Amino acid sequence: MAGEAQVDCVFCKIVAGEIPSTKVRETEHTLAFRDINPQMPTHVLVVPKAHYPNAAALAEADPRLAGAVLAEAGRVAEEEKVVDSGYRLIFNTGAGAGQTVFHAHVHVLGGGNGELHEKLV
Ligand code: 5GP
Ligand code: ZN
């Protein structure tokens, strides 16, 4: 069923506390944690706790939850103090675009000189 935890999903495991992560923010339906391989000084991932394979699928199934993820991304940017300098929100969708974890997530990237450490996050 849509939104159910997937046994082999790393972000479902992080949400469940089965894999440790550095938590930045948490709400009833979302979790924000630091990327294990940061591409900019601020590199936080915001996920819905429910499993959807990508951002578009999330928005189709639960637009309110998709909005909550985006709002949390904005709050992360405020707390990380990257609003004035600017920040990027990235949703890689599909393996060809660099998506490696098929649980919807937005990258919040900012700080430093604005350059990514690698070409793709
Ligand atoms: P994608 O490439 O799918 O857009 O982004 C997946 C991101 O998840 C990558 O930037 C990767 O570094 C991060 N990631 C993968 N596994 C883990 C993990 O176990 N913990 C954390 N904190 N980040 C992870
Ligand atoms: Zn998942």
JSON list of C-alpha atoms and ligand atoms in Angstrom, two decimals:
[
{"chain": "A", "resi": 1, "resn": "MET", "atom": "CA", "xyz": [0.00, 0.00, 0.00]},
{"chain": "A", "resi": 2, "resn": "ALA", "atom": "CA", "xyz": [1.18, 3.55, -0.71]},
{"chain": "A", "resi": 3, "resn": "GLY", "atom": "CA", "xyz": [3.18, 5.08, 2.12]},
{"chain": "A", "resi": 4, "resn": "GLU", "atom": "CA", "xyz": [4.02, 1.81, 3.88]},
{"chain": "A", "resi": 5, "resn": "ALA", "atom": "CA", "xyz": [7.56, 1.22, 5.14]},
{"chain": "A", "resi": 6, "resn": "GLN", "atom": "CA", "xyz": [9.75, -0.82, 2.81]},
{"chain": "A", "resi": 7, "resn": "VAL", "atom": "CA", "xyz": [12.00, -3.43, 4.41]},
{"chain": "A", "resi": 8, "resn": "ASP", "atom": "CA", "xyz": [14.97, -2.73, 2.17]},
{"chain": "A", "resi": 9, "resn": "CYS", "atom": "CA", "xyz": [14.78, 1.09, 2.28]},
{"chain": "A", "resi": 10, "resn": "VAL", "atom": "CA", "xyz": [17.62, 2.90, 4.06]},
{"chain": "A", "resi": 11, "resn": "PHE", "atom": "CA", "xyz": [15.50, 5.98, 4.82]},
{"chain": "A", "resi": 12, "resn": "CYS", "atom": "CA", "xyz": [12.64, 3.87, 6.25]},
{"chain": "A", "resi": 13, "resn": "LYS", "atom": "CA", "xyz": [15.31, 2.34, 8.51]},
{"chain": "A", "resi": 14, "resn": "ILE", "atom": "CA", "xyz": [16.55, 5.80, 9.53]},
{"chain": "A", "resi": 15, "resn": "VAL", "atom": "CA", "xyz": [12.95, 6.89, 10.26]},
{"chain": "A", "resi": 16, "resn": "ALA", "atom": "CA", "xyz": [12.49, 3.74, 12.36]},
{"chain": "A", "resi": 17, "resn": "GLY", "atom": "CA", "xyz": [15.77, 4.38, 14.23]},
{"chain": "A", "resi": 18, "resn": "GLU", "atom": "CA", "xyz": [17.27, 1.13, 12.92]},
{"chain": "A", "resi": 19, "resn": "ILE", "atom": "CA", "xyz": [20.11, 3.06, 11.24]},
{"chain": "A", "resi": 20, "resn": "PRO", "atom": "CA", "xyz": [21.61, 5.99, 13.18]},
{"chain": "A", "resi": 21, "resn": "SER", "atom": "CA", "xyz": [21.48, 9.50, 11.72]},
{"chain": "A", "resi": 22, "resn": "THR", "atom": "CA", "xyz": [22.25, 13.02, 12.86]},
{"chain": "A", "resi": 23, "resn": "LYS", "atom": "CA", "xyz": [18.80, 14.46, 13.34]},
{"chain": "A", "resi": 24, "resn": "VAL", "atom": "CA", "xyz": [18.26, 18.13, 12.55]},
{"chain": "A", "resi": 25, "resn": "ARG", "atom": "CA", "xyz": [14.50, 18.44, 12.93]},
{"chain": "A", "resi": 26, "resn": "GLU", "atom": "CA", "xyz": [11.54, 16.13, 13.42]},
{"chain": "A", "resi": 27, "resn": "THR", "atom": "CA", "xyz": [7.78, 16.55, 13.15]},
{"chain": "A", "resi": 28, "resn": "GLU", "atom": "CA", "xyz": [4.99, 13.99, 13.38]},
{"chain": "A", "resi": 29, "resn": "HIS", "atom": "CA", "xyz": [5.24, 13.23, 9.67]},
{"chain": "A", "resi": 30, "resn": "THR", "atom": "CA", "xyz": [8.73, 14.36, 8.58]},
{"chain": "A", "resi": 31, "resn": "LEU", "atom": "CA", "xyz": [12.37, 13.89, 9.54]},
{"chain": "A", "resi": 32, "resn": "ALA", "atom": "CA", "xyz": [15.39, 16.03, 8.64]},
{"chain": "A", "resi": 33, "resn": "PHE", "atom": "CA", "xyz": [18.90, 14.62, 9.08]},
{"chain": "A", "resi": 34, "resn": "ARG", "atom": "CA", "xyz": [22.43, 15.36, 7.84]},
{"chain": "A", "resi": 35, "resn": "ASP", "atom": "CA", "xyz": [23.58, 13.71, 4.62]},
{"chain": "A", "resi": 36, "resn": "ILE", "atom": "CA", "xyz": [26.30, 11.14, 5.31]},
{"chain": "A", "resi": 37, "resn": "ASN", "atom": "CA", "xyz": [28.34, 12.48, 2.37]},
{"chain": "A", "resi": 38, "resn": "PRO", "atom": "CA", "xyz": [27.87, 16.27, 2.48]},
{"chain": "A", "resi": 39, "resn": "GLN", "atom": "CA", "xyz": [28.32, 18.19, -0.77]},
{"chain": "A", "resi": 40, "resn": "MET", "atom": "CA", "xyz": [28.13, 21.63, 0.82]},
{"chain": "A", "resi": 41, "resn": "PRO", "atom": "CA", "xyz": [28.68, 22.90, 4.41]},
{"chain": "A", "resi": 42, "resn": "THR", "atom": "CA", "xyz": [24.94, 22.56, 4.98]},
{"chain": "A", "resi": 43, "resn": "HIS", "atom": "CA", "xyz": [23.61, 19.35, 3.45]},
{"chain": "A", "resi": 44, "resn": "VAL", "atom": "CA", "xyz": [20.45, 18.11, 5.10]},
{"chain": "A", "resi": 45, "resn": "LEU", "atom": "CA", "xyz": [17.89, 15.64, 3.78]},
{"chain": "A", "resi": 46, "resn": "VAL", "atom": "CA", "xyz": [14.21, 16.10, 4.57]},
{"chain": "A", "resi": 47, "resn": "VAL", "atom": "CA", "xyz": [12.01, 13.02, 4.17]},
{"chain": "A", "resi": 48, "resn": "PRO", "atom": "CA", "xyz": [8.39, 12.14, 4.79]},
{"chain": "A", "resi": 49, "resn": "LYS", "atom": "CA", "xyz": [8.26, 9.37, 7.38]},
{"chain": "A", "resi": 50, "resn": "ALA", "atom": "CA", "xyz": [5.95, 7.46, 5.05]},
{"chain": "A", "resi": 51, "resn": "HIS", "atom": "CA", "xyz": [7.61, 5.76, 2.10]},
{"chain": "A", "resi": 52, "resn": "TYR", "atom": "CA", "xyz": [7.03, 7.10, -1.40]},
{"chain": "A", "resi": 53, "resn": "PRO", "atom": "CA", "xyz": [9.53, 6.33, -4.17]},
{"chain": "A", "resi": 54, "resn": "ASN", "atom": "CA", "xyz": [10.14, 9.93, -5.22]},
{"chain": "A", "resi": 55, "resn": "ALA", "atom": "CA", "xyz": [8.90, 13.50, -4.76]},
{"chain": "A", "resi": 56, "resn": "ALA", "atom": "CA", "xyz": [6.36, 13.41, -7.60]},
{"chain": "A", "resi": 57, "resn": "ALA", "atom": "CA", "xyz": [4.79, 10.20, -6.30]},
{"chain": "A", "resi": 58, "resn": "LEU", "atom": "CA", "xyz": [4.61, 11.76, -2.85]},
{"chain": "A", "resi": 59, "resn": "ALA", "atom": "CA", "xyz": [2.92, 14.89, -4.19]},
{"chain": "A", "resi": 60, "resn": "GLU", "atom": "CA", "xyz": [0.40, 12.83, -6.18]},
{"chain": "A", "resi": 61, "resn": "ALA", "atom": "CA", "xyz": [-0.46, 10.60, -3.23]},
{"chain": "A", "resi": 62, "resn": "ASP", "atom": "CA", "xyz": [-0.36, 13.16, -0.43]},
{"chain": "A", "resi": 63, "resn": "PRO", "atom": "CA", "xyz": [0.03, 16.82, -1.49]},
{"chain": "A", "resi": 64, "resn": "ARG", "atom": "CA", "xyz": [-0.30, 18.02, 2.08]},
{"chain": "A", "resi": 65, "resn": "LEU", "atom": "CA", "xyz": [2.64, 15.84, 3.17]},
{"chain": "A", "resi": 66, "resn": "ALA", "atom": "CA", "xyz": [4.65, 17.04, 0.17]},
{"chain": "A", "resi": 67, "resn": "GLY", "atom": "CA", "xyz": [3.99, 20.61, 1.33]},
{"chain": "A", "resi": 68, "resn": "ALA", "atom": "CA", "xyz": [5.04, 19.70, 4.86]},
{"chain": "A", "resi": 69, "resn": "VAL", "atom": "CA", "xyz": [8.37, 18.37, 3.52]},
{"chain": "A", "resi": 70, "resn": "LEU", "atom": "CA", "xyz": [8.98, 21.62, 1.63]},
{"chain": "A", "resi": 71, "resn": "ALA", "atom": "CA", "xyz": [8.05, 23.75, 4.63]},
{"chain": "A", "resi": 72, "resn": "GLU", "atom": "CA", "xyz": [10.46, 21.74, 6.77]},
{"chain": "A", "resi": 73, "resn": "ALA", "atom": "CA", "xyz": [13.19, 22.31, 4.17]},
{"chain": "A", "resi": 74, "resn": "GLY", "atom": "CA", "xyz": [12.63, 26.03, 4.61]},
{"chain": "A", "resi": 75, "resn": "ARG", "atom": "CA", "xyz": [12.84, 25.75, 8.39]},
{"chain": "A", "resi": 76, "resn": "VAL", "atom": "CA", "xyz": [16.07, 23.76, 8.11]},
{"chain": "A", "resi": 77, "resn": "ALA", "atom": "CA", "xyz": [17.51, 26.54, 5.91]},
{"chain": "A", "resi": 78, "resn": "GLU", "atom": "CA", "xyz": [16.52, 29.12, 8.54]},
{"chain": "A", "resi": 79, "resn": "GLU", "atom": "CA", "xyz": [18.06, 27.12, 11.39]},
{"chain": "A", "resi": 80, "resn": "GLU", "atom": "CA", "xyz": [21.22, 26.52, 9.37]},
{"chain": "A", "resi": 81, "resn": "LYS", "atom": "CA", "xyz": [21.38, 30.26, 8.58]},
{"chain": "A", "resi": 82, "resn": "VAL", "atom": "CA", "xyz": [21.65, 29.85, 4.82]},
{"chain": "A", "resi": 83, "resn": "VAL", "atom": "CA", "xyz": [18.55, 31.86, 3.88]},
{"chain": "A", "resi": 84, "resn": "ASP", "atom": "CA", "xyz": [20.40, 35.15, 3.30]},
{"chain": "A", "resi": 85, "resn": "SER", "atom": "CA", "xyz": [23.20, 33.55, 1.26]},
{"chain": "A", "resi": 86, "resn": "GLY", "atom": "CA", "xyz": [20.73, 31.32, -0.57]},
{"chain": "A", "resi": 87, "resn": "TYR", "atom": "CA", "xyz": [20.32, 27.59, -0.73]},
{"chain": "A", "resi": 88, "resn": "ARG", "atom": "CA", "xyz": [19.33, 24.85, -3.15]},
{"chain": "A", "resi": 89, "resn": "LEU", "atom": "CA", "xyz": [16.50, 22.35, -2.86]},
{"chain": "A", "resi": 90, "resn": "ILE", "atom": "CA", "xyz": [17.18, 19.31, -5.02]},
{"chain": "A", "resi": 91, "resn": "PHE", "atom": "CA", "xyz": [14.93, 16.31, -5.72]},
{"chain": "A", "resi": 92, "resn": "ASN", "atom": "CA", "xyz": [16.87, 13.80, -7.79]},
{"chain": "A", "resi": 93, "resn": "THR", "atom": "CA", "xyz": [14.28, 11.66, -9.55]},
{"chain": "A", "resi": 94, "resn": "GLY", "atom": "CA", "xyz": [15.33, 8.46, -11.30]},
{"chain": "A", "resi": 95, "resn": "ALA", "atom": "CA", "xyz": [18.68, 6.68, -11.36]},
{"chain": "A", "resi": 96, "resn": "GLY", "atom": "CA", "xyz": [19.67, 8.57, -14.50]},
{"chain": "A", "resi": 97, "resn": "ALA", "atom": "CA", "xyz": [19.45, 11.83, -12.53]},
{"chain": "A", "resi": 98, "resn": "GLY", "atom": "CA", "xyz": [21.48, 10.50, -9.62]},
{"chain": "A", "resi": 99, "resn": "GLN", "atom": "CA", "xyz": [18.72, 9.20, -7.35]},
{"chain": "A", "resi": 100, "resn": "THR", "atom": "CA", "xyz": [20.22, 6.41, -5.26]},
{"chain": "A", "resi": 101, "resn": "VAL", "atom": "CA", "xyz": [17.67, 6.14, -2.43]},
{"chain": "A", "resi": 102, "resn": "PHE", "atom": "CA", "xyz": [14.14, 5.53, -3.66]},
{"chain": "A", "resi": 103, "resn": "HIS", "atom": "CA", "xyz": [12.37, 7.12, -0.68]},
{"chain": "A", "resi": 104, "resn": "ALA", "atom": "CA", "xyz": [11.27, 10.69, -1.42]},
{"chain": "A", "resi": 105, "resn": "HIS", "atom": "CA", "xyz": [13.71, 13.25, -0.06]},
{"chain": "A", "resi": 106, "resn": "VAL", "atom": "CA", "xyz": [14.78, 16.80, -0.70]},
{"chain": "A", "resi": 107, "resn": "HIS", "atom": "CA", "xyz": [18.40, 17.88, -0.38]},
{"chain": "A", "resi": 108, "resn": "VAL", "atom": "CA", "xyz": [18.84, 21.23, 1.40]},
{"chain": "A", "resi": 109, "resn": "LEU", "atom": "CA", "xyz": [22.23, 22.56, 0.30]},
{"chain": "A", "resi": 110, "resn": "GLY", "atom": "CA", "xyz": [23.90, 25.81, 1.21]},
{"chain": "A", "resi": 111, "resn": "GLY", "atom": "CA", "xyz": [26.82, 27.61, 2.79]},
{"chain": "A", "resi": 112, "resn": "GLY", "atom": "CA", "xyz": [30.44, 28.04, 1.79]},
{"chain": "A", "resi": 113, "resn": "ASN", "atom": "CA", "xyz": [31.06, 29.44, -1.68]},
{"chain": "A", "resi": 114, "resn": "GLY", "atom": "CA", "xyz": [27.93, 27.87, -3.11]},
{"chain": "A", "resi": 115, "resn": "GLU", "atom": "CA", "xyz": [29.83, 25.25, -5.08]},
{"chain": "A", "resi": 116, "resn": "LEU", "atom": "CA", "xyz": [28.94, 21.57, -4.78]},
{"chain": "A", "resi": 117, "resn": "HIS", "atom": "CA", "xyz": [31.86, 19.25, -3.91]},
{"chain": "A", "resi": 118, "resn": "GLU", "atom": "CA", "xyz": [30.83, 16.99, -6.77]},
{"chain": "A", "resi": 119, "resn": "LYS", "atom": "CA", "xyz": [28.84, 17.65, -9.91]},
{"chain": "A", "resi": 120, "resn": "LEU", "atom": "CA", "xyz": [25.75, 15.80, -8.74]},
{"chain": "A", "resi": 121, "resn": "VAL", "atom": "CA", "xyz": [24.39, 15.30, -5.25]},
{"chain": "B", "resi": 1, "resn": "5GP", "atom": "P1", "xyz": [19.98, 10.77, -3.90]},
{"chain": "B", "resi": 1, "resn": "5GP", "atom": "O1", "xyz": [21.27, 10.46, -4.58]},
{"chain": "B", "resi": 1, "resn": "5GP", "atom": "O2", "xyz": [19.05, 9.56, -3.89]},
{"chain": "B", "resi": 1, "resn": "5GP", "atom": "O3", "xyz": [19.30, 12.01, -4.33]},
{"chain": "B", "resi": 1, "resn": "5GP", "atom": "O4", "xyz": [20.36, 11.08, -2.38]},
{"chain": "B", "resi": 1, "resn": "5GP", "atom": "C1", "xyz": [20.61, 10.10, -1.44]},
{"chain": "B", "resi": 1, "resn": "5GP", "atom": "C2", "xyz": [21.48, 10.74, -0.41]},
{"chain": "B", "resi": 1, "resn": "5GP", "atom": "O5", "xyz": [21.41, 9.94, 0.75]},
{"chain": "B", "resi": 1, "resn": "5GP", "atom": "C3", "xyz": [22.95, 10.82, -0.81]},
{"chain": "B", "resi": 1, "resn": "5GP", "atom": "O6", "xyz": [23.38, 12.18, -0.80]},
{"chain": "B", "resi": 1, "resn": "5GP", "atom": "C4", "xyz": [23.66, 9.98, 0.25]},
{"chain": "B", "resi": 1, "resn": "5GP", "atom": "O7", "xyz": [24.89, 10.55, 0.67]},
{"chain": "B", "resi": 1, "resn": "5GP", "atom": "C5", "xyz": [22.66, 9.94, 1.38]},
{"chain": "B", "resi": 1, "resn": "5GP", "atom": "N1", "xyz": [22.70, 8.73, 2.17]},
{"chain": "B", "resi": 1, "resn": "5GP", "atom": "C6", "xyz": [22.75, 7.45, 1.71]},
{"chain": "B", "resi": 1, "resn": "5GP", "atom": "N2", "xyz": [22.75, 6.58, 2.74]},
{"chain": "B", "resi": 1, "resn": "5GP", "atom": "C7", "xyz": [22.71, 7.33, 3.87]},
{"chain": "B", "resi": 1, "resn": "5GP", "atom": "C8", "xyz": [22.69, 7.00, 5.26]},
{"chain": "B", "resi": 1, "resn": "5GP", "atom": "O8", "xyz": [22.71, 5.84, 5.67]},
{"chain": "B", "resi": 1, "resn": "5GP", "atom": "N3", "xyz": [22.66, 8.04, 6.14]},
{"chain": "B", "resi": 1, "resn": "5GP", "atom": "C9", "xyz": [22.62, 9.35, 5.72]},
{"chain": "B", "resi": 1, "resn": "5GP", "atom": "N4", "xyz": [22.59, 10.29, 6.68]},
{"chain": "B", "resi": 1, "resn": "5GP", "atom": "N5", "xyz": [22.63, 9.70, 4.42]},
{"chain": "B", "resi": 1, "resn": "5GP", "atom": "C10", "xyz": [22.68, 8.69, 3.51]},
{"chain": "B", "resi": 2, "resn": "ZN", "atom": "ZN", "xyz": [11.45, 4.21, 2.60]}
]
